[in-house]
Amino acid sequence: MNVRKPLSQRVTLHTILILGSIVMAFPLVFAAAASLTTQADFIRSPWFPKPTPTLLNYRVLLFSADKFPRWVFNTLVRIVWFIVLPATVAVLCGYVFARLRFRGRSLAFGILLGSMLVPGIVYQVPLFVMLARWPLAGGNNLLGQGGSGFINHWPALLLPGIVNVYYIFLLRQTFTTIPSDYEEAARLDGANTFQILTRVYLPMLVPVLMVLVIFQSVNLWNDYVWPLISVSANPQVWPIGLGLQRVMAGAVPVPGLQGFNQPFIFTVATVSMVPTILLFLFFQRYFLEGVQGFGVKG
Amino acid sequence: MKTVSAPPVVRPTSLPAPIRWAQMRYRHRHAFEAWIILTPILLYYLIFAIIPVIANVAISFTRWNGISAAPVWIGLSNYARYLKPPYPLIVLNTTFFAVTILLVQTLIAFFIALLLNEKLAGRGAYRALWYIPTLTSAAIMAQLVNVFTAPYGGVINNILQSMGRPLVIFTISGFWMRSVIIVFSIWRGVGGPVVLFLAALQGINPEIQEAAMVDGAGGWARIRSITLPLLRPMMVFVLVTGVIGAFQIFEAVQLISKGGPFNQTNVMLNQIYNDAFVNSNFGVATAGATIMGLILLAASYVVLRSMREEQG
């Protein structure tokens, strides 16, 4: 519609949207403001915290909570691992399912897609058992008895989740939109499949791989349920999502923290949410593409 | 779909073995490469996705603490547990939360997407604001809700106190705990559907709307007879993925209400977690997970069918 709406209508629209946006943003802005106050000031202004402002809470969390750098490091390790491997798998499978003709193709693809309907908990309980009873790991004998296997150790955080069907589907869809002329030309020049994948296709796949990079980063930064199930007794390997939740719940002693301190809890929440929000603001395009990737193309 | 065509088959009469091998590899290049790539991936998938599902069903027929060597076969007893209190209440709560959250969230998202589809200044900023809560950690934010609803010293009660009103003890009230969980879940979940609906709306050819406007169709009539039918594929997608997500509500319950008071807000995932990892009763936990999977299959089927019937 090329005609602009009348002023009164535009004002109504903006009013509704601004009110809605305030509701959506309020908890986050409240947390950020509260993180800059002291407990005494926080109680003095109940409606909205007036920043003192003090960075004391941040200093306590970032420097004296000794496990904090460790949790960030653990999370970064998982982010790199769960970007490189699932991306490789997705590119290879995407190519296989979109470009190659072979017997059993739709069966293999169907088996992979079938898991998307199965809720996570159906895997998680048996996976826990499987990792706990893994033969010859963590004090287990050949039959998987006697120890605790991979539970509370790194393999529990790294083994499940390498084949991610969502990304396989996304890459297959992307491959079908690329004309095969490029590949045929490269084959005439004598390139093999590996060279075609890395030299011809990879540069074209950068935007969709960015979607993968960004979604994996946010999901792993926020990851909570599987680490809670598989490594909750070993703070040394916790990712940030579990670690910060435990700090907020008061389950982990924080040196330098004095008494009842709500602003500190708001500080932890702020530290948890700022990286993902910044990532979103810088790479909004890829986020929106990723959210829409399935709905529009699928 | 265009694919790289296989070269014409030339039957060699007598060639040395290495060349014959190379020729065969070339002729069957597609199948050859496909299975070299797929074999390790499907093997991994078998171990980490297919066997766990089978194991889940198998364990659900046994009594097992997850440690002892031999699970004891007890038939359908674990499933029978789901007919005795408090399990029916837990299934009911899960359904109540899922349906309420999904419907309210989808309605709000549709309405906001309609507003954002108008040519407005700052549209991108509004869209970003609605999406940002989705980027936060469910666990951290649920944990944060407790600071707002804490009986003594909580933000809400501090405000009530400053106004001279009586304090509300949220944690002992089923009504308040339910409301807090629902509002929190919608706050965190509404951004995705907003983005999806907006994308679908922007895919509608504006000329159709203009033609209807020339024909004198009002705003509501245009939404009903043009926007909604054209949005049906997206509506199906949002509802099917939404129903699968909504039934799996967990962090909000585990960290805000812990299922209380007296199981009034307890949900299936929280109970399955407790059965397995707190009570070490893997039989009941896996039975719950199987029931959960069946409910999700049924729910997605119902959504798909109702959307198809409506189409007539």
XYZ file of C-alpha atoms in Angstrom, chain A residues 83-100 102 105 109 112 162-164 167-173 175 183 192-198 201-202 205 208-209 212, chain B residues 30 33-42:
58
model
C 30.156 -25.543 15.360
C 32.962 -27.353 13.540
C 31.591 -30.904 13.753
C 27.852 -30.319 13.136
C 28.721 -27.897 10.311
C 30.943 -30.512 8.642
C 28.263 -33.166 9.032
C 25.557 -30.823 7.744
C 27.535 -29.728 4.669
C 28.409 -33.333 3.769
C 24.872 -34.637 4.351
C 23.321 -31.639 2.645
C 25.429 -32.375 -0.437
C 24.648 -36.094 -0.343
C 20.881 -35.622 -0.023
C 20.568 -32.753 -2.473
C 23.059 -33.718 -5.177
C 23.708 -37.451 -5.250
C 21.599 -43.466 -4.959
C 18.465 -41.969 -0.256
C 16.883 -38.964 4.918
C 17.287 -38.691 10.088
C 27.263 -33.866 16.768
C 24.708 -34.896 14.142
C 22.114 -32.131 14.211
C 21.157 -28.104 10.196
C 21.282 -31.089 7.822
C 17.824 -30.109 6.618
C 18.798 -26.436 6.324
C 21.930 -27.268 4.285
C 20.058 -29.679 2.018
C 17.512 -26.950 1.287
C 22.091 -26.974 -1.829
C 29.796 -28.263 -10.040
C 37.116 -34.102 -7.322
C 34.188 -34.012 -4.905
C 36.276 -32.840 -1.965
C 37.702 -29.957 -3.983
C 34.233 -29.071 -5.263
C 32.832 -28.991 -1.722
C 35.631 -26.871 -0.280
C 30.340 -24.735 -2.564
C 31.844 -23.594 0.732
C 27.379 -21.573 1.909
C 23.718 -20.302 5.899
C 26.738 -21.442 7.925
C 24.476 -22.240 12.245
C 27.086 -41.159 -6.579
C 30.532 -41.172 -2.317
C 27.131 -41.085 -0.631
C 27.803 -44.189 1.440
C 31.384 -43.222 2.295
C 29.966 -40.027 3.802
C 26.776 -41.482 5.267
C 28.120 -44.642 6.890
C 29.973 -43.012 9.816
C 27.226 -40.435 10.262
C 24.430 -43.005 10.342
